[in-house]
Amino acid sequence: MNKPLILVVEDDRAIRKLITTTLETQGYLYHTAETGAAAIFESVSQKPDMIILDLGLPDVDGVEIIKNVRQWSNLPIIVVSARSEDRDKIDALDAGADDYLTKPFSVEELLARLRVSLRRIHYENGKILKDSNVFVNAALKIDYAAGCVWLDGEEIHLTPIEYKLLCLLAKNVGKVLTHNFILHEIWGSYTSDVPALRVFMATLRKKIENNSSKSKYIQTHIGVGYRMVQVSEDGKIL
Amino acid sequence: MNKPLILVVEDDRAIRKLITTTLETQGYLYHTAETGAAAIFESVSQKPDMIILDLGLPDVDGVEIIKNVRQWSNLPIIVVSARSEDRDKIDALDAGADDYLTKPFSVEELLARLRVSLRRIHYENGKILKDSNVFVNAALKIDYAAGCVWLDGEEIHLTPIEYKLLCLLAKNVGKVLTHNFILHEIWGSYTSDVPALRVFMATLRKKIENNSSKSKYIQTHIGVGYRMVQVSEDGKIL
DNA sequence: AATGGCCTTAATGAAATCTTAATACAGGGG
DNA sequence: CCCCTGTATTAAGATTTCATTAAGGCCATT
């Protein structure tokens, strides 16, 4: 129950097996994903405590997955890759990865680096105490690490998509995000289902704007997209 | 915002120089220590933001330094060592190090891993948040990244076509743009609906020229087209 | 098998925007 | 002075885009 949950993203069956059995010996819980699309989905739905990511996936570049996850979470990402070029390492690390191991790697080293990351999210004594990297906008508060949202000091429940949507807007405060950009970031694939986006935006708004302070965090830019504005007391600041 | 202060613990003069000059190029501040004793002393007295640590010091084992520092701080420690054995890595990482690089290492990779640690201690606030390219013309300001327009410090709402039109003019300040050029740029296809263009130009002008400062940003060139002029205080500059 | 949460899809009315047309204005040449 | 060309402005209709609601399907848990 309070063991850390690790998402293993690796398309090579042998290596995946190697990693998962290693994790089992340490008592860690895990999920697996063989494609980038599955990785995105699992990371949202399962809310793992950290991700072990192979860069060489069949469908999308691993760096894209890192960027996607970083839109809504700071959970540790350890890259395990066959690419040993500096450029690859730097790109992955700057995209938001926390560590980078090149294949072939020692399972002992992987475990040690895993412990480093777990330490970072304060995994101690069987209890996960995530560090708090929070976004604050007037009465709205997002704790990225914990994956929680607070409004007027009260926690509100958001579904996975609503949460990602809110994080995406929050991480780009002041910027207008086009429909296609949002769709691409949230769903990963190239859907152009704008009506669906509208529905989610409506439910999200109902949850975060129907409160005592009648703040309007989300503006719609007709024909373009949406943007979150920084609210201060009553006026807007860039 | 202060530059991060980095403590470099390395007894080899050449490598120390390599690291410090690299740090200098990035604008980081640094202190150095050549022995374990000096490292402990410096880390306490200078309160660096992070430590780059060589394990092979003359007086004490690097792991002891890690343990010592971890008794009172969890500032990032990146180990740089000639030892490439798993055992050494695991011992250092489990002692509290955040990362482990084996010599010879790439300075680029070191910098990337350094950025990872800096990100962790929220030094991302130190770097410029958004250098979103903005266009400024007297009281008029366009933030292309945000997709917004301000006039006299107040945001004004433009419809998609108005916004595109304004951007087109702004990106060609001083130049006269013919009707056909504008029509082609905005509508894409080859419409020659000049009357429509006039309507949009009128509404755009009403929005950006009906303000306190009675600046005229847009000139009409009869029979040719329009152009935006750079306004400075009161006079016009090409 | 039933329940509940969540996502999707469709449909409605409302709002904003675009288009189009009509009218008014300014300047130049006859 | 009047007409003509090119432009500015305004208004009304047509179109697009949006918010909101509700219904159906999927998946997981019970």
Coordinates of C-alpha atoms in Angstrom, one line a residue, chain B residues 93-187:
Chain B
L93 CA 24.8 7.4 -3.7
D94 CA 23.5 5.6 -0.7
A95 CA 25.6 7.9 1.5
G96 CA 23.6 10.8 0.2
A97 CA 25.1 11.8 -3.1
D98 CA 22.6 12.9 -5.8
D99 CA 24.6 11.9 -8.8
Y100 CA 27.8 10.2 -9.8
L101 CA 30.0 10.9 -12.8
T102 CA 33.1 8.8 -13.7
K103 CA 36.2 10.4 -15.1
P104 CA 36.9 11.1 -17.8
F105 CA 33.6 13.0 -18.1
S106 CA 32.1 15.4 -20.6
V107 CA 31.8 18.9 -19.3
E108 CA 28.6 19.2 -21.2
E109 CA 27.2 16.3 -19.3
L110 CA 28.4 17.7 -16.0
L111 CA 26.6 20.9 -16.8
A112 CA 23.4 19.1 -17.7
R113 CA 23.5 17.1 -14.5
L114 CA 24.3 20.2 -12.6
R115 CA 21.2 21.9 -14.1
V116 CA 19.1 18.9 -12.9
S117 CA 20.3 19.5 -9.4
L118 CA 19.8 23.2 -9.6
R119 CA 16.3 22.7 -10.9
R120 CA 15.7 20.6 -7.8
I121 CA 16.6 23.4 -5.5
H122 CA 14.3 25.7 -7.4
Y123 CA 17.0 27.7 -9.0
E124 CA 14.9 27.8 -12.1
N125 CA 13.6 31.0 -10.6
G126 CA 17.0 32.5 -11.1
K127 CA 17.0 32.3 -14.8
I128 CA 14.8 34.5 -16.9
L129 CA 11.4 33.1 -16.8
K130 CA 9.9 34.2 -20.1
D131 CA 11.9 36.1 -22.6
S132 CA 8.8 36.0 -24.7
N133 CA 9.5 38.2 -27.7
V134 CA 7.5 41.4 -27.4
F135 CA 7.0 44.2 -29.9
V136 CA 6.7 47.6 -28.5
N137 CA 5.7 50.8 -30.3
A138 CA 5.0 53.7 -28.0
A139 CA 2.0 52.7 -25.9
L140 CA 1.4 49.6 -28.0
K141 CA 2.8 46.3 -26.9
I142 CA 2.4 42.9 -28.6
D143 CA 3.4 39.7 -26.8
Y144 CA 3.7 37.1 -29.5
A145 CA 4.2 34.2 -27.2
A146 CA 1.3 35.1 -25.0
G147 CA -0.8 36.1 -28.0
C148 CA -2.0 39.3 -26.3
V149 CA -1.9 43.0 -26.9
W150 CA -1.6 45.9 -24.5
L151 CA -2.3 49.5 -24.9
D152 CA -1.2 52.0 -22.2
G153 CA -0.6 49.0 -20.0
E154 CA -4.1 47.7 -20.4
E155 CA -4.9 44.6 -22.2
I156 CA -7.1 44.9 -25.2
H157 CA -9.1 42.2 -26.9
L158 CA -8.6 41.5 -30.6
T159 CA -10.3 39.0 -32.7
P160 CA -8.2 36.5 -34.5
I161 CA -8.1 38.4 -37.8
E162 CA -7.5 41.7 -36.1
Y163 CA -4.6 40.1 -34.2
K164 CA -3.1 38.6 -37.3
L165 CA -3.4 41.9 -39.1
L166 CA -1.7 43.8 -36.3
C167 CA 1.1 41.3 -36.1
L168 CA 1.6 41.5 -39.8
L169 CA 1.9 45.2 -39.7
A170 CA 4.1 45.1 -36.6
K171 CA 6.5 42.6 -38.1
N172 CA 6.9 45.0 -41.1
V173 CA 7.1 48.3 -39.3
G174 CA 7.9 51.1 -41.6
K175 CA 7.1 49.1 -44.7
V176 CA 4.1 49.7 -46.8
L177 CA 2.1 46.5 -47.3
T178 CA 0.0 46.4 -50.4
H179 CA -3.7 45.3 -50.2
N180 CA -3.0 42.2 -52.1
F181 CA -0.1 41.2 -49.9
I182 CA -2.1 41.7 -46.7
L183 CA -5.1 39.8 -48.1
H184 CA -2.8 37.0 -49.2
E185 CA -1.1 36.8 -45.8
I186 CA -4.2 36.9 -43.7
W187 CA -6.7 34.9 -45.8

